[in-house]
Amino acid sequence: MINVSIIGPGLLGGSVALACRELSNVDNIALWARRAEAIDELRKLDIANIVSGELKEIIPNSDLIVFATPVGAVEKILCQLLPLAKKGAVITDLCSVKSSVVNLIDKVILDSDRSDLEFVGAHPMAGAEVSGFTNARAELFVDAFCAITPGDTSSKASEILVTQFWDSLGCKCVMIDPKVHDEMVAKVSHLPHLISSALAFNSLEDQNGAVQLAGPGIKGMTRISLGSPNMWAEILSENKQCVEKSLEQHINSMKDLLEILKNENHQELLDFLVEARENRLKSFPSD
């Protein structure tokens, strides 16, 4: 049996709490929230044993501490909770960018007098265009891939604990280097959000009433642009180098397509569309 504390129960953190309620090996769930109104609402929802804005009421009995905050909030809260953590506690997170977070948390732990604490990064590929704990759901992580990203303070035991935890929430876990993770998510998560936002920015401005003719295609392609602008600005900035590289590759592809259209090269256009379709079918055959 383990005690789990969740720092920052928004959509993802709240979903972790709801999913933990259904686990037989979780004895106690504690939630930390910053805003008083959020604390009151969470207490009314009765999704945790303890809800508090005081880390001293949340951390001391926790075997597993889950960071579900924005990347920018991690360091300050981590420094505050380290003196409170029980001996041998394990820390994990849900952050969308891993290299900087793993390096940061490892450094803070190693520079402190808490060498008994361990951190194993994690990134469950789950979420929605909505945010906040009111949209949380226990099944959010079911069948979602979860990247497990160990660092300098990880051990085999803590890696197993964190992997088993995310497995128990329904995830399919894969062990991966933090840097490789950031390169991958830049292509399949961060770049798509930018493209979706650019499409919404340019095509849905509606100065000429074009939205009247909008069908399910553009609605689907721009859906993810509904994600929190503050959250996504931080994610994209945090993974700046990898996103820049992926964006440059995409821009080059767009330039190639523009030249194909200008030159009226029907065969090259057809080849591009066929290959793109085949990539989609191979990647997601069950859709």
Coordinates of C-alpha atoms in Angstrom, one line a residue:
M1 CA 0.0 0.0 0.0
I2 CA 1.3 3.5 -0.8
N3 CA 0.3 7.0 -0.1
V4 CA 0.2 9.3 -3.1
S5 CA 0.3 13.1 -3.1
I6 CA -0.6 15.2 -6.2
I7 CA 0.8 18.7 -6.6
G8 CA -1.5 20.8 -8.7
P9 CA -4.7 18.8 -9.4
G10 CA -5.9 20.3 -12.7
L11 CA -7.2 18.1 -15.6
L12 CA -4.3 15.7 -15.4
G13 CA -3.7 15.8 -11.7
G14 CA -7.4 15.5 -11.0
S15 CA -7.6 12.6 -13.3
V16 CA -4.7 10.9 -11.5
A17 CA -6.6 11.4 -8.2
L18 CA -9.8 9.9 -9.6
A19 CA -7.9 6.9 -11.0
C20 CA -6.1 6.4 -7.7
R21 CA -9.4 6.1 -5.9
E22 CA -10.0 2.9 -7.9
L23 CA -6.6 1.3 -7.0
S24 CA -6.5 -1.3 -4.2
N25 CA -2.8 -0.5 -3.5
V26 CA -3.3 3.2 -2.9
D27 CA -4.1 3.8 0.8
N28 CA -4.2 7.6 0.9
I29 CA -4.6 10.4 -1.7
A30 CA -3.5 13.9 -0.8
L31 CA -3.9 16.9 -3.1
W32 CA -2.1 20.3 -2.9
A33 CA -3.7 23.3 -4.6
R34 CA -2.6 26.9 -4.6
R35 CA -5.9 28.8 -4.8
A36 CA -8.4 28.8 -1.9
E37 CA -11.4 28.5 -4.2
A38 CA -9.9 25.4 -5.8
I39 CA -9.2 23.8 -2.4
D40 CA -12.9 24.4 -1.4
E41 CA -14.2 22.9 -4.7
L42 CA -11.9 19.9 -4.4
R43 CA -13.0 19.2 -0.9
K44 CA -16.6 19.3 -2.0
L45 CA -15.9 16.7 -4.8
D46 CA -14.4 14.4 -2.2
I47 CA -11.8 12.9 -4.5
A48 CA -9.0 12.8 -1.9
N49 CA -8.4 12.0 1.7
I50 CA -6.7 15.4 2.2
V51 CA -6.9 18.6 0.2
S52 CA -4.7 21.5 1.4
G53 CA -2.7 24.5 0.3
E54 CA -0.1 23.6 2.9
L55 CA 2.7 21.2 1.8
K56 CA 3.3 20.3 5.4
E57 CA -0.2 18.7 5.5
I58 CA 0.4 16.8 2.2
I59 CA 4.0 15.7 1.9
P60 CA 5.3 14.0 5.1
N61 CA 3.4 10.7 4.7
S62 CA 3.7 10.4 0.9
D63 CA 5.5 7.5 -0.7
L64 CA 5.0 8.9 -4.2
I65 CA 4.8 12.6 -5.0
V66 CA 3.3 13.5 -8.4
F67 CA 4.0 16.9 -9.9
A68 CA 1.1 18.0 -12.0
T69 CA 2.0 21.7 -12.2
P70 CA 3.3 23.8 -15.1
V71 CA 7.0 23.4 -15.6
G72 CA 7.7 26.9 -14.3
A73 CA 6.2 26.1 -10.9
V74 CA 8.2 23.0 -10.3
E75 CA 11.5 24.3 -8.8
K76 CA 9.9 26.6 -6.1
I77 CA 7.5 23.9 -4.9
L78 CA 10.2 21.2 -5.0
C79 CA 12.5 23.3 -2.8
Q80 CA 9.7 23.8 -0.3
L81 CA 8.7 20.1 -0.1
L82 CA 12.2 18.5 0.1
P83 CA 12.6 19.1 3.8
L84 CA 9.1 17.7 4.5
A85 CA 9.4 14.5 2.4
K86 CA 9.7 11.1 4.2
K87 CA 12.9 9.1 3.8
G88 CA 13.0 7.2 0.5
A89 CA 10.1 9.0 -1.1
V90 CA 9.9 8.9 -4.9
I91 CA 9.0 11.9 -7.0
T92 CA 7.4 11.7 -10.5
D93 CA 5.7 14.2 -12.8
L94 CA 3.4 14.7 -15.8
C95 CA 5.4 17.4 -17.6
S96 CA 5.3 17.5 -21.4
V97 CA 9.0 18.4 -21.7
K98 CA 11.4 16.1 -20.0
S99 CA 15.1 17.1 -20.5
S100 CA 14.8 20.4 -18.6
V101 CA 12.5 19.0 -15.9
V102 CA 14.7 15.9 -15.3
N103 CA 17.8 18.0 -15.1
L104 CA 16.2 20.5 -12.8
I105 CA 14.7 18.1 -10.3
D106 CA 17.9 15.9 -10.3
K107 CA 20.0 19.0 -9.6
V108 CA 17.8 20.3 -6.8
I109 CA 17.8 16.9 -5.1
L110 CA 21.6 16.3 -5.5
D111 CA 22.4 19.9 -4.3
S112 CA 20.3 19.3 -1.2
D113 CA 20.9 17.1 1.8
R114 CA 18.1 14.7 0.6
S115 CA 20.1 12.2 -1.4
D116 CA 17.6 9.5 -0.1
L117 CA 14.9 10.9 -2.4
E118 CA 14.6 9.7 -6.0
F119 CA 13.0 11.2 -9.2
V120 CA 11.7 9.3 -12.2
G121 CA 10.2 11.5 -14.9
A122 CA 7.0 10.5 -16.7
H123 CA 4.8 11.9 -19.5
P124 CA 1.5 10.2 -20.1
M125 CA 0.3 11.1 -23.6
A126 CA -3.2 12.0 -22.5
G127 CA -5.1 15.2 -22.2
A128 CA -7.9 17.2 -23.8
E129 CA -8.6 20.7 -25.2
V130 CA -10.3 21.4 -21.9
S131 CA -8.5 22.1 -18.7
G132 CA -9.2 22.2 -14.9
F133 CA -10.1 19.5 -12.4
T134 CA -13.8 19.8 -13.2
N135 CA -13.0 18.1 -16.5
A136 CA -10.9 15.3 -14.8
R137 CA -11.9 11.7 -15.4
A138 CA -10.6 8.5 -14.0
E139 CA -10.3 6.8 -17.4
L140 CA -8.2 9.6 -19.0
F141 CA -5.0 7.5 -19.0
V142 CA -6.5 4.2 -20.2
D143 CA -4.5 3.0 -23.3
A144 CA -2.4 6.1 -23.3
F145 CA 1.3 5.7 -23.9
C146 CA 3.5 7.0 -21.0
A147 CA 7.1 7.9 -21.4
I148 CA 9.2 7.0 -18.4
T149 CA 12.3 9.1 -18.3
P150 CA 14.8 8.2 -15.6
G151 CA 17.6 10.5 -14.5
D152 CA 20.6 10.7 -12.2
T153 CA 18.6 10.2 -9.0
S154 CA 16.6 7.2 -10.3
S155 CA 17.2 3.6 -9.2
K156 CA 15.9 0.4 -10.6
A157 CA 13.4 0.2 -7.7
S158 CA 12.1 3.7 -8.2
E159 CA 11.8 3.1 -12.0
I160 CA 9.7 0.0 -11.3
L161 CA 7.5 1.8 -8.8
V162 CA 6.8 4.7 -11.2
T163 CA 6.3 2.3 -14.1
Q164 CA 3.9 0.1 -12.1
F165 CA 2.0 3.2 -10.9
W166 CA 1.3 4.5 -14.5
D167 CA 0.6 1.0 -15.6
S168 CA -2.1 0.7 -12.9
L169 CA -3.7 3.9 -14.2
G170 CA -4.1 2.2 -17.6
C171 CA -1.0 3.5 -19.4
K172 CA 1.3 1.6 -21.8
C173 CA 4.7 2.6 -20.4
V174 CA 7.9 2.9 -22.5
M175 CA 11.3 3.7 -21.0
I176 CA 13.0 6.5 -23.0
D177 CA 15.9 9.0 -22.7
P178 CA 14.6 12.5 -21.8
K179 CA 16.3 14.2 -24.8
V180 CA 14.9 11.6 -27.3
H181 CA 11.5 12.1 -25.7
D182 CA 11.6 15.9 -26.3
E183 CA 12.6 15.3 -30.0
M184 CA 9.7 12.9 -30.5
V185 CA 7.0 14.9 -28.8
A186 CA 8.1 18.0 -30.8
K187 CA 7.1 16.1 -33.9
V188 CA 3.9 14.4 -32.8
S189 CA 2.5 16.7 -30.2
H190 CA 4.1 20.2 -30.1
L191 CA 4.3 20.8 -33.8
P192 CA 0.7 19.6 -34.4
H193 CA -0.5 22.1 -31.8
L194 CA 1.4 24.9 -33.6
I195 CA 0.0 23.9 -37.0
S196 CA -3.5 23.6 -35.6
S197 CA -3.2 27.1 -34.1
A198 CA -1.7 28.6 -37.3
L199 CA -4.6 27.1 -39.3
A200 CA -7.2 28.6 -36.8
F201 CA -5.3 31.9 -36.9
N202 CA -5.2 32.1 -40.7
S203 CA -8.3 30.2 -41.9
L204 CA -10.9 31.1 -39.3
E205 CA -10.4 34.8 -39.1
D206 CA -13.6 35.0 -41.3
Q207 CA -13.2 38.4 -42.8
N208 CA -15.0 37.0 -45.9
G209 CA -17.5 34.6 -44.3
A210 CA -15.5 31.5 -45.3
V211 CA -16.4 29.9 -41.9
Q212 CA -20.0 29.4 -43.3
L213 CA -18.5 26.7 -45.5
A214 CA -16.4 25.1 -42.8
G215 CA -16.9 21.3 -42.4
P216 CA -15.8 18.6 -40.0
G217 CA -12.3 18.6 -41.6
I218 CA -11.2 22.0 -40.4
K219 CA -13.1 21.6 -37.1
G220 CA -11.1 18.5 -36.4
M221 CA -7.8 20.0 -37.4
T222 CA -8.2 23.1 -35.3
R223 CA -9.7 21.3 -32.2
I224 CA -6.4 21.1 -30.4
S225 CA -5.8 24.8 -30.8
L226 CA -8.5 25.2 -28.0
G227 CA -5.9 24.1 -25.5
S228 CA -4.8 26.5 -22.8
P229 CA -2.7 29.3 -24.5
N230 CA -0.7 29.9 -21.3
M231 CA 0.1 26.2 -20.9
W232 CA 1.1 25.7 -24.5
A233 CA 3.2 28.9 -24.7
E234 CA 5.2 27.5 -21.8
I235 CA 5.5 24.0 -23.3
L236 CA 6.6 25.3 -26.7
S237 CA 9.1 27.7 -25.2
E238 CA 10.5 25.0 -22.9
N239 CA 11.1 22.6 -25.8
K240 CA 12.2 25.5 -28.1
Q241 CA 15.1 23.8 -29.8
C242 CA 13.3 20.6 -30.8
V243 CA 10.2 22.5 -31.8
E244 CA 12.2 24.9 -34.0
K245 CA 13.8 21.9 -35.8
S246 CA 10.5 20.2 -36.4
L247 CA 8.9 23.5 -37.5
E248 CA 11.7 24.2 -40.0
Q249 CA 11.2 20.7 -41.5
H250 CA 7.5 21.4 -41.8
I251 CA 8.1 24.8 -43.4
N252 CA 10.4 23.2 -46.0
S253 CA 7.7 20.7 -46.8
M254 CA 5.2 23.5 -47.3
K255 CA 7.6 25.3 -49.6
D256 CA 8.1 22.1 -51.6
L257 CA 4.3 21.8 -51.9
L258 CA 4.0 25.4 -53.0
E259 CA 6.6 24.8 -55.8
I260 CA 4.8 21.7 -56.9
L261 CA 1.5 23.6 -57.2
K262 CA 3.2 26.6 -59.0
N263 CA 4.9 24.2 -61.4
E264 CA 1.6 22.3 -61.9
N265 CA 3.4 19.0 -61.3
H266 CA 0.5 16.7 -60.9
Q267 CA 2.5 13.6 -60.4
E268 CA 4.6 15.0 -57.6
L269 CA 1.5 16.3 -55.9
L270 CA -0.2 12.9 -56.2
D271 CA 3.0 11.1 -54.9
F272 CA 3.0 13.4 -51.9
L273 CA -0.6 12.8 -51.1
V274 CA -0.3 9.0 -51.5
E275 CA 2.7 8.8 -49.2
A276 CA 1.0 11.0 -46.6
R277 CA -2.1 8.8 -46.7
E278 CA 0.0 5.6 -46.4
N279 CA 1.9 7.1 -43.4
R280 CA -1.4 7.8 -41.7
L281 CA -2.7 4.3 -42.4
K282 CA 0.5 2.6 -41.2
S283 CA 0.7 4.7 -38.0
F284 CA -2.9 4.3 -36.9
P285 CA -4.3 1.2 -38.7
S286 CA -7.3 0.8 -36.3
D287 CA -8.7 4.3 -36.9

